Coordinates of C-alpha atoms in Angstrom, one line a residue:
X25 CA -26.1 -21.5 57.4
X26 CA -23.6 -18.8 58.6
X27 CA -20.3 -18.1 56.9
X28 CA -17.3 -18.1 59.2
X29 CA -14.7 -15.3 59.3
X30 CA -12.2 -17.7 57.8
X31 CA -14.5 -18.6 55.0
X32 CA -15.1 -15.0 54.2
X33 CA -11.4 -14.4 54.2
X34 CA -10.8 -17.3 51.9
X35 CA -13.3 -16.0 49.4
X36 CA -11.8 -12.5 49.5
X37 CA -8.3 -13.9 48.8
X38 CA -9.7 -15.7 45.7
X39 CA -9.5 -13.3 42.7
X40 CA -11.8 -15.4 40.5
X41 CA -14.5 -15.3 43.3
X42 CA -14.0 -11.6 43.7
X43 CA -14.4 -10.9 40.0
X44 CA -17.7 -12.7 39.8
X45 CA -19.2 -11.6 43.1
X46 CA -18.1 -8.1 44.2
X47 CA -18.6 -5.8 41.3
X48 CA -21.6 -4.2 39.6
X49 CA -21.8 -2.8 36.1
X50 CA -24.5 -1.5 33.7
X51 CA -25.7 -3.8 30.9
X52 CA -26.4 -2.7 27.4
X53 CA -29.8 -1.4 28.5
X54 CA -28.3 0.7 31.3
X55 CA -29.6 -1.6 34.0
X56 CA -27.4 -2.2 37.0
X57 CA -26.3 -5.9 37.2
X58 CA -23.7 -7.9 39.1
X59 CA -20.7 -8.5 36.9
X60 CA -20.2 -12.2 36.2
X61 CA -18.0 -13.4 33.4
X62 CA -19.6 -14.5 30.2
X63 CA -18.2 -17.4 28.1
X64 CA -15.7 -15.4 26.2
X65 CA -14.5 -13.6 29.3
X66 CA -14.1 -16.9 31.1
X67 CA -12.0 -18.2 28.2
X68 CA -9.7 -15.1 28.3
X69 CA -9.4 -15.4 32.1
X70 CA -8.4 -19.1 31.9
X71 CA -5.9 -18.4 29.1
X72 CA -4.4 -15.2 30.5
X73 CA -0.7 -14.6 29.7
X74 CA 1.5 -11.6 30.7
X75 CA 1.1 -10.0 27.3
X76 CA -2.2 -10.5 25.5
X77 CA -3.3 -9.4 22.0
X78 CA -7.0 -9.8 21.5
X79 CA -8.5 -9.3 17.9
X80 CA -12.2 -9.7 18.3
X81 CA -15.8 -9.2 17.2
X82 CA -17.8 -6.3 18.7
X83 CA -19.5 -6.3 22.0
X84 CA -18.1 -9.4 23.6
X85 CA -17.4 -7.6 26.8
X86 CA -13.6 -7.5 27.0
X87 CA -13.2 -3.8 27.8
X88 CA -15.6 -4.4 30.8
X89 CA -13.7 -7.5 31.9
X90 CA -10.3 -5.8 31.7
X91 CA -11.8 -2.8 33.6
X92 CA -13.0 -5.0 36.5
X93 CA -9.8 -7.0 36.5
X94 CA -7.8 -3.8 36.6
X95 CA -9.8 -2.4 39.5
X96 CA -9.7 -5.7 41.5
X97 CA -6.0 -6.0 41.1
X98 CA -5.4 -2.4 42.1
X99 CA -7.6 -2.8 45.2
X100 CA -6.2 -6.1 46.4
X101 CA -2.6 -5.7 45.4
X102 CA -1.1 -2.5 47.0
X103 CA 1.2 -0.2 45.0
X104 CA -0.1 -1.3 41.6
X105 CA -0.1 1.2 38.8
X106 CA -2.5 0.7 35.9
X107 CA -3.0 2.6 32.6
X108 CA -5.6 2.7 29.9
X109 CA -4.9 4.1 26.4
X110 CA -7.7 4.7 23.9
X111 CA -8.0 6.3 20.5
X112 CA -9.5 9.5 22.1
X113 CA -9.3 10.9 25.6
X114 CA -13.1 10.9 25.8
X115 CA -13.1 7.2 25.1
X116 CA -10.4 6.5 27.7
X117 CA -12.4 8.6 30.3
X118 CA -15.5 6.5 29.6
X119 CA -13.5 3.4 30.5
X120 CA -12.4 5.0 33.8
X121 CA -16.0 5.9 34.5
X122 CA -16.9 2.2 34.2
X123 CA -14.2 1.5 36.9
X124 CA -15.5 4.3 39.1
X125 CA -19.1 3.0 38.7
X126 CA -18.0 -0.5 39.9
X127 CA -15.9 0.9 42.8
X128 CA -18.8 3.1 44.0
X129 CA -21.1 0.0 44.4
X130 CA -18.6 -2.1 46.4
X131 CA -19.6 -3.4 49.8
X132 CA -19.0 -0.6 52.5
X133 CA -16.4 -2.7 54.3
X134 CA -14.3 -2.8 51.2
X135 CA -14.6 0.9 50.4
X136 CA -13.9 1.9 54.0
X137 CA -10.5 0.0 54.0
X138 CA -9.6 0.9 50.4
X139 CA -10.8 4.5 50.0
X140 CA -10.2 6.9 47.1
X141 CA -7.7 9.6 47.8
X142 CA -7.8 11.0 44.2
X143 CA -10.8 11.0 42.0
X144 CA -11.1 12.8 38.7
X145 CA -11.9 11.9 35.1
X146 CA -8.4 10.9 34.3
X147 CA -7.1 9.3 37.5
X148 CA -8.2 7.2 40.4
X149 CA -5.9 6.7 43.3
X150 CA -6.6 4.5 46.3
X151 CA -5.4 4.6 49.9
X152 CA -3.2 1.5 49.3
X153 CA -1.1 3.6 46.9
X154 CA -2.5 1.8 43.8
X155 CA -3.7 4.0 40.9
X156 CA -5.4 3.9 37.5
X157 CA -4.6 6.6 34.8
X158 CA -6.1 7.1 31.4
X159 CA -4.9 8.9 28.2
X160 CA -4.0 8.5 24.6
X161 CA -0.4 7.6 25.2
X162 CA 1.9 6.8 28.2
X163 CA 5.6 7.3 28.6
X164 CA 7.5 7.4 31.8
X165 CA 7.0 5.6 35.1
X166 CA 6.3 1.9 35.5
X167 CA 3.0 0.2 35.0
X168 CA 1.9 -3.2 36.3
X169 CA -1.1 -3.4 34.0
X170 CA -1.7 -1.6 30.7
X171 CA -4.8 -1.8 28.6
X172 CA -4.6 -0.5 25.0
X173 CA -8.1 -0.3 23.4
X174 CA -8.8 0.0 19.6
X175 CA -5.2 -0.4 18.7
X176 CA -6.1 -1.5 15.2
X177 CA -7.9 1.8 14.6
X178 CA -5.1 3.8 16.2
X179 CA -2.5 2.1 14.0
X180 CA -4.6 2.8 10.9
X181 CA -5.5 6.4 11.5
X182 CA -2.6 7.5 13.6
X183 CA 0.5 5.4 12.7
X184 CA 2.8 7.8 14.6
X185 CA 0.7 7.5 17.7
X186 CA 0.8 3.7 17.4
X187 CA 4.6 3.8 17.1
X188 CA 4.7 6.0 20.2
X189 CA 2.6 3.5 22.1
X190 CA 4.8 0.6 21.2
X191 CA 8.1 2.4 22.0
X192 CA 6.7 4.4 25.0
X193 CA 3.8 2.7 26.7
X194 CA 5.1 -0.8 26.1
X195 CA 8.3 0.2 27.7
X196 CA 6.6 1.0 30.9
X197 CA 5.7 -2.6 31.4
X198 CA 8.5 -4.8 32.8
X199 CA 8.8 -8.5 32.3
X200 CA 6.2 -10.3 34.4
X201 CA 3.6 -7.4 34.3
X202 CA 0.5 -7.4 32.1
X203 CA -0.6 -5.9 28.8
X204 CA -4.0 -6.2 27.1
X205 CA -4.1 -5.0 23.5
X206 CA -7.7 -5.5 22.3
X207 CA -9.3 -4.2 19.1
X208 CA -11.3 -5.0 16.0
X209 CA -8.9 -5.4 13.0
X210 CA -8.4 -2.5 10.7
X211 CA -6.7 -3.8 7.5
X212 CA -3.8 -6.2 6.9
X213 CA -1.1 -3.6 7.8
X214 CA 0.2 -1.6 10.7
X215 CA 1.3 -2.3 14.3
X216 CA -1.8 -4.2 15.4
X217 CA -1.7 -6.5 12.4
X218 CA 2.0 -7.1 12.9
X219 CA 1.6 -7.8 16.6
X220 CA -1.2 -10.2 16.0
X221 CA 0.6 -12.0 13.1
X222 CA 3.7 -12.6 15.3
X223 CA 1.5 -14.0 18.1
X224 CA -0.2 -16.2 15.6
X225 CA 3.1 -17.5 14.2
X226 CA 4.2 -18.3 17.8
X227 CA 1.0 -20.1 18.4
X228 CA 1.2 -22.1 15.1
X229 CA 4.7 -23.1 15.8
X230 CA 3.9 -24.2 19.4
X231 CA 6.5 -22.0 20.9
X232 CA 6.8 -21.7 24.7
X233 CA 6.1 -18.1 25.4
X234 CA 8.3 -16.0 27.7
X235 CA 6.7 -13.2 29.7
X236 CA 7.4 -10.6 27.0
X237 CA 5.9 -12.5 24.2
X238 CA 2.3 -11.8 23.2
X239 CA -0.2 -14.5 23.3
X240 CA -3.0 -14.5 20.8
X241 CA -6.7 -14.6 21.9
X242 CA -9.1 -14.5 18.9
X243 CA -12.8 -14.2 19.6
X244 CA -15.2 -14.5 16.6
X245 CA -18.8 -13.3 16.5
X246 CA -20.3 -16.8 16.6
X247 CA -18.9 -17.3 20.0
X248 CA -21.4 -14.8 21.5
X249 CA -24.4 -16.8 22.7
X250 CA -26.7 -13.8 22.1
X251 CA -25.9 -13.4 18.5
X252 CA -29.0 -15.4 17.3
X253 CA -32.3 -14.4 15.8
X254 CA -35.6 -16.1 14.9
X255 CA -35.0 -17.8 11.6
X256 CA -38.6 -18.4 10.7
X257 CA -39.1 -15.6 8.2
X258 CA -35.4 -14.8 7.3
X259 CA -34.4 -15.3 3.7
X260 CA -30.7 -15.9 3.4
X261 CA -29.3 -14.3 0.2
X262 CA -27.5 -16.6 -2.2
X263 CA -24.1 -15.0 -1.7
X264 CA -24.4 -15.6 2.1
X265 CA -25.6 -19.2 1.6
X266 CA -22.3 -19.7 -0.3
X267 CA -20.4 -17.9 2.4
X268 CA -21.9 -19.9 5.3
X269 CA -21.1 -23.2 3.4
X270 CA -17.5 -22.1 2.9
X271 CA -17.2 -21.3 6.6
X272 CA -18.1 -24.9 7.4
X273 CA -16.2 -26.6 4.6
X274 CA -13.0 -24.6 4.8
X275 CA -12.8 -23.6 8.5
X276 CA -15.0 -26.2 10.3
X277 CA -17.5 -23.5 11.5
X278 CA -21.0 -24.8 11.3
X279 CA -23.7 -22.2 12.1
X280 CA -27.2 -22.7 13.3
X281 CA -30.2 -21.3 11.4
X282 CA -30.6 -18.8 14.3
X283 CA -27.0 -17.6 13.9
X284 CA -27.4 -17.3 10.2
X285 CA -30.6 -15.3 10.7
X286 CA -28.7 -12.9 13.1
X287 CA -25.9 -12.5 10.7
X288 CA -28.3 -11.6 7.8
X289 CA -30.0 -9.0 9.9
X290 CA -26.8 -7.5 11.4
X291 CA -25.2 -7.3 7.9
X292 CA -28.2 -5.4 6.7
X293 CA -27.8 -2.9 9.5
X294 CA -24.0 -2.6 9.5
X295 CA -23.5 -3.0 5.7
X296 CA -21.5 -5.7 3.9
X297 CA -18.4 -3.5 3.7
X298 CA -17.9 -3.4 7.5
X299 CA -19.3 -6.8 8.6
X300 CA -16.0 -8.7 8.5
X301 CA -14.2 -6.0 10.4
X302 CA -16.9 -5.6 13.1
X303 CA -18.0 -9.3 13.3
X304 CA -15.3 -11.6 11.9
X305 CA -15.8 -15.4 11.9
X306 CA -12.1 -16.1 11.4
X307 CA -8.8 -14.3 12.1
X308 CA -8.0 -14.2 8.4
X309 CA -11.4 -12.7 7.7
X310 CA -10.9 -10.0 10.3
X311 CA -7.7 -8.7 8.7
X312 CA -8.9 -9.2 5.1
X313 CA -11.5 -6.6 5.7
X314 CA -10.6 -3.2 4.3
X315 CA -10.0 -0.4 6.7
X316 CA -12.2 2.6 7.3
X317 CA -11.7 5.3 4.6
X318 CA -10.5 2.7 2.1
X319 CA -11.4 3.6 -1.5
X320 CA -11.9 0.0 -2.6
X321 CA -13.6 -1.3 0.5
X322 CA -16.9 -2.2 -1.3
X323 CA -15.2 -3.8 -4.3
X324 CA -12.8 -5.9 -2.2
X325 CA -15.6 -7.1 0.1
X326 CA -17.7 -8.1 -2.9
X327 CA -14.7 -9.9 -4.5
X328 CA -14.2 -12.0 -1.4
X329 CA -17.9 -12.9 -1.1
X330 CA -18.0 -13.8 -4.9
X331 CA -14.8 -15.9 -4.5
X332 CA -12.9 -13.7 -7.0
X333 CA -9.8 -13.6 -4.8
X334 CA -8.6 -17.1 -5.6
X335 CA -6.0 -19.1 -7.5
X336 CA -6.3 -18.1 -11.2
X337 CA -5.0 -20.6 -13.8
X338 CA -2.7 -18.7 -16.2
X339 CA -3.9 -18.8 -19.9
X340 CA -0.8 -18.9 -22.1
X341 CA -2.9 -18.0 -25.2
X342 CA -3.9 -14.6 -23.9
X343 CA -1.4 -11.7 -23.9
X344 CA -0.3 -10.3 -20.5
X345 CA -0.6 -6.6 -20.1
X346 CA 1.2 -4.6 -17.5
X347 CA 0.0 -1.6 -15.4
X348 CA 2.7 0.7 -14.0
X349 CA 3.4 3.4 -11.4
X350 CA 7.0 4.5 -11.7
X351 CA 8.8 6.0 -8.8
X352 CA 12.0 7.7 -9.5
X353 CA 13.0 8.0 -5.8
X354 CA 10.4 5.7 -4.3
X355 CA 8.4 2.6 -5.2
X356 CA 7.8 1.3 -8.7
X357 CA 4.8 -1.1 -9.1
X358 CA 3.8 -3.4 -11.9
X359 CA 0.5 -5.3 -12.1
X360 CA 0.3 -8.2 -14.6
X361 CA -3.1 -8.5 -16.3
X362 CA -5.1 -10.7 -18.7
X363 CA -8.4 -9.9 -20.3
X364 CA -11.2 -12.4 -20.0
X365 CA -14.6 -13.2 -21.5
X366 CA -17.4 -10.6 -21.5
X367 CA -15.1 -7.7 -20.5
X368 CA -13.8 -9.4 -17.4
X369 CA -10.3 -9.0 -16.1
X370 CA -7.7 -11.1 -14.2
X371 CA -4.8 -9.7 -12.2
X372 CA -2.4 -12.6 -12.2
X373 CA 0.8 -11.2 -10.7
X374 CA 2.2 -8.2 -8.9
X375 CA 5.7 -6.8 -8.4
X376 CA 7.1 -3.8 -6.5
X377 CA 10.6 -2.5 -5.7
X378 CA 12.3 0.9 -5.3
X379 CA 15.6 2.6 -6.1
X380 CA 16.1 0.7 -9.4
X381 CA 16.5 1.8 -13.1
X382 CA 14.7 0.7 -16.2
X383 CA 17.1 -2.1 -17.0
X384 CA 16.2 -3.8 -13.7
X385 CA 12.5 -3.7 -14.3
X386 CA 13.0 -5.0 -17.9
X387 CA 14.9 -7.9 -16.4
X388 CA 12.0 -8.6 -14.0
X389 CA 9.6 -8.7 -17.0
X390 CA 11.9 -11.1 -18.8
X391 CA 12.2 -13.3 -15.7
X392 CA 8.4 -13.4 -15.3
X393 CA 8.0 -14.4 -18.9
X394 CA 10.6 -17.2 -18.6
X395 CA 9.2 -18.5 -15.3
X396 CA 5.5 -18.3 -16.1
X397 CA 5.3 -18.3 -19.9
X398 CA 4.1 -14.7 -20.3
X399 CA 3.7 -13.2 -23.8
X400 CA 3.3 -9.5 -23.3
X401 CA 0.7 -7.3 -24.8
X402 CA 0.5 -3.7 -23.9
X403 CA 2.4 -1.8 -21.2
X404 CA 0.3 1.0 -19.7
X405 CA 2.4 3.8 -18.2
X406 CA 1.3 7.0 -16.4
X407 CA 1.1 10.3 -18.2
X408 CA 4.2 11.8 -16.7
X409 CA 6.6 9.2 -18.2
X410 CA 6.8 11.5 -21.3
X411 CA 8.2 14.3 -19.1
X412 CA 10.0 12.8 -16.1
X413 CA 13.3 11.1 -16.3
X414 CA 14.2 7.8 -14.6
X415 CA 17.4 8.8 -13.0
X416 CA 19.0 12.2 -13.1
X417 CA 17.9 15.7 -14.3
X418 CA 18.7 16.3 -18.0
X419 CA 18.4 12.6 -18.9
X420 CA 15.9 11.3 -21.4
X421 CA 12.2 10.9 -20.5
X422 CA 11.2 7.6 -18.9
X423 CA 9.3 6.6 -22.1
X424 CA 12.3 7.1 -24.3
X425 CA 14.7 5.3 -22.0
X426 CA 12.3 2.4 -21.7
X427 CA 12.0 2.2 -25.5
X428 CA 15.7 1.6 -25.8
X429 CA 15.2 -1.6 -23.8
X430 CA 12.2 -2.6 -26.1
X431 CA 9.7 -1.6 -23.4
X432 CA 7.2 0.4 -25.4
X433 CA 4.7 2.1 -23.2
X434 CA 1.1 3.1 -24.0
X435 CA 0.9 6.5 -22.3
X436 CA -2.4 6.9 -20.3
X437 CA -3.4 10.5 -20.4
X438 CA -3.8 12.3 -17.1
X439 CA -7.3 12.5 -15.6
X440 CA -7.5 15.8 -13.9
X441 CA -9.9 14.8 -11.1
X442 CA -8.3 12.0 -9.0
X443 CA -11.8 11.0 -7.8
X444 CA -12.7 10.2 -11.4
X445 CA -9.7 8.0 -11.7
X446 CA -10.6 6.1 -8.5
X447 CA -14.1 5.7 -9.7
X448 CA -12.9 4.1 -13.0
X449 CA -10.7 1.7 -10.9
X450 CA -13.7 0.8 -8.8
X451 CA -15.7 -0.1 -11.9
X452 CA -12.7 -2.1 -13.2
X453 CA -12.4 -4.1 -9.9
X454 CA -16.1 -5.0 -10.2
X455 CA -15.2 -7.0 -13.3
X456 CA -11.9 -8.4 -11.9
X457 CA -10.5 -11.5 -10.3
X458 CA -7.2 -11.5 -8.4
X459 CA -4.7 -14.3 -7.9
X460 CA -4.4 -14.7 -4.1
X461 CA -0.9 -16.2 -4.3
X462 CA 0.9 -14.1 -6.9
X463 CA -0.9 -10.9 -5.9
X464 CA -0.8 -11.2 -2.1
X465 CA 1.0 -7.9 -1.6
X466 CA -1.2 -6.2 -4.2
X467 CA -4.3 -7.4 -2.4
X468 CA -3.0 -5.7 0.8
X469 CA -2.4 -2.6 -1.2
X470 CA -6.0 -2.4 -2.5
X471 CA -7.4 -3.1 0.9
X472 CA -5.3 -0.3 2.5
X473 CA -5.5 2.4 -0.2
X474 CA -7.4 5.1 1.7
X475 CA -8.2 8.7 2.3
X476 CA -6.2 11.1 4.5
X477 CA -7.5 11.4 8.0
X478 CA -8.1 15.0 8.9
X479 CA -7.3 15.1 12.6
X480 CA -8.6 18.7 13.1
X481 CA -12.1 17.7 11.7
X482 CA -11.9 14.1 13.0
X483 CA -13.0 13.0 9.5
X484 CA -11.7 11.6 6.3
X485 CA -10.6 14.1 3.6
X486 CA -11.3 13.6 -0.1
X487 CA -7.6 13.3 -0.9
X488 CA -5.7 10.0 -0.9
X489 CA -3.1 9.3 1.7
X490 CA 0.3 9.0 0.1
X491 CA 1.8 5.9 1.8
X492 CA 3.1 2.4 1.0
X493 CA -0.3 1.5 -0.6
X494 CA -0.7 4.4 -2.9
X495 CA 1.8 3.3 -5.5
X496 CA 0.1 0.0 -6.2
X497 CA -3.3 1.7 -6.3
X498 CA -2.0 4.3 -8.7
X499 CA -0.6 1.5 -11.0
X500 CA -4.0 -0.1 -11.0
X501 CA -5.7 3.2 -11.9
X502 CA -3.2 3.6 -14.8
X503 CA -4.4 0.3 -16.3
X504 CA -8.1 0.8 -15.5
X505 CA -8.0 4.3 -17.1
X506 CA -6.1 2.9 -20.1
X507 CA -8.8 0.2 -20.7
X508 CA -11.6 2.7 -20.1
X509 CA -10.2 5.1 -22.7
X510 CA -9.7 2.3 -25.2
X511 CA -13.3 1.2 -24.7
X512 CA -14.5 4.7 -25.3
X513 CA -12.4 5.0 -28.5
X514 CA -13.9 1.7 -29.7
X515 CA -17.4 3.0 -29.1
X516 CA -16.6 6.2 -30.9
X517 CA -15.1 4.3 -33.8
X518 CA -18.2 2.1 -34.0
X519 CA -20.6 5.1 -34.0
X520 CA -18.5 6.8 -36.7
X521 CA -18.5 3.6 -38.8
X522 CA -22.3 3.4 -38.5
X523 CA -22.7 7.0 -39.3
X524 CA -20.9 6.7 -42.6
X525 CA -22.0 3.2 -43.6

């Protein structure tokens, strides 16, 4: 059966047909194959909006889909400008190389009428005046299609660059043009998180989106048909058995034995700390995962698997201790703590504010006591409250001013090595449960407390990043170190009592 000229023309004017029949790519093994949309790519294609934010699991093929979509649109719609932004220029160039690979393998009749007039590692320009450029930012000119890859990682490691992308690159897209922002999540903070949460709120409220609103497309790992393994000889650990049961009970996500076997194996390779970020089953899970370089990543992941981030019933018979980090010109943080059986701990409330004096925070303590029935025990303050003043030079030290308001601090001596303080806090968190409602901001703090990123070495430094999360983390370290020193003193007292008994 022959195909008429009109039939061929009809096919070539159908973008869906072109996307699934014209282009060749390399699969994960480096084998050349015809590009045809997988299930996740089909779902994105069917649900496309002008502005699209795509939090996702790894290796679902969205970068490839967007690359082919971008090439096809540029070829068959003259005067189209497209841009790709990635975390590094090398990563962006690799995406352009995928596009060039697909172009080179087009039918000769297509290439002869839509030839390349500029071809280098950062730009492709076609004879119909369409072009594709890549880089780590974009400002100036007008784009019809913009792809921002790994925006979660950009926002976490380079917040200034993320801000530049939102103010600069987003501004190059006019209403009615297209943006793809796709990434794995990288902590519950930053531009990618905020963009996703706004799109989720619009989705939950059933809002009709205008062309400049972002539409949420979330793609979990279990949607990939290839994420299965032989379940015959796989032993599912108890903690994952509980996790899989909660996925089904809380989120309506039943997994097959083969999917569970794949997850067990992949988790062993990737490590439990990174599994939720790389292969989330739910949107909440994706953003609950701590970011790269986070000091408490292992402890927070274990807490979630153990179910220790939960609602904690307040026990009115146990004193409530407070852990402080006091900011004279920036944020002051208070954790509210109760001791439990067997050396366990419960963080039952969290408060932070800035620019206020001691009388304000004393009032907060009293309000918490009245609202929740707290009876206070010890107030653990950092070592510098004996030297620093709360307001102006020459005033009394913070400790003395607080005592005038009947707030009597236990001063926690300074630990000279910050890494030792962090390690003590890690051990403390291993014995701790956190109230998910009253400590919601504190949980974000612990997820996001991280090392500085050394851009010159492209690696994490040993020193903490001083940002919005550092104050709450320092307050926790104050309390953890206070308890550690009290425990050591008890052990010393016990040994002395035995020695002289």
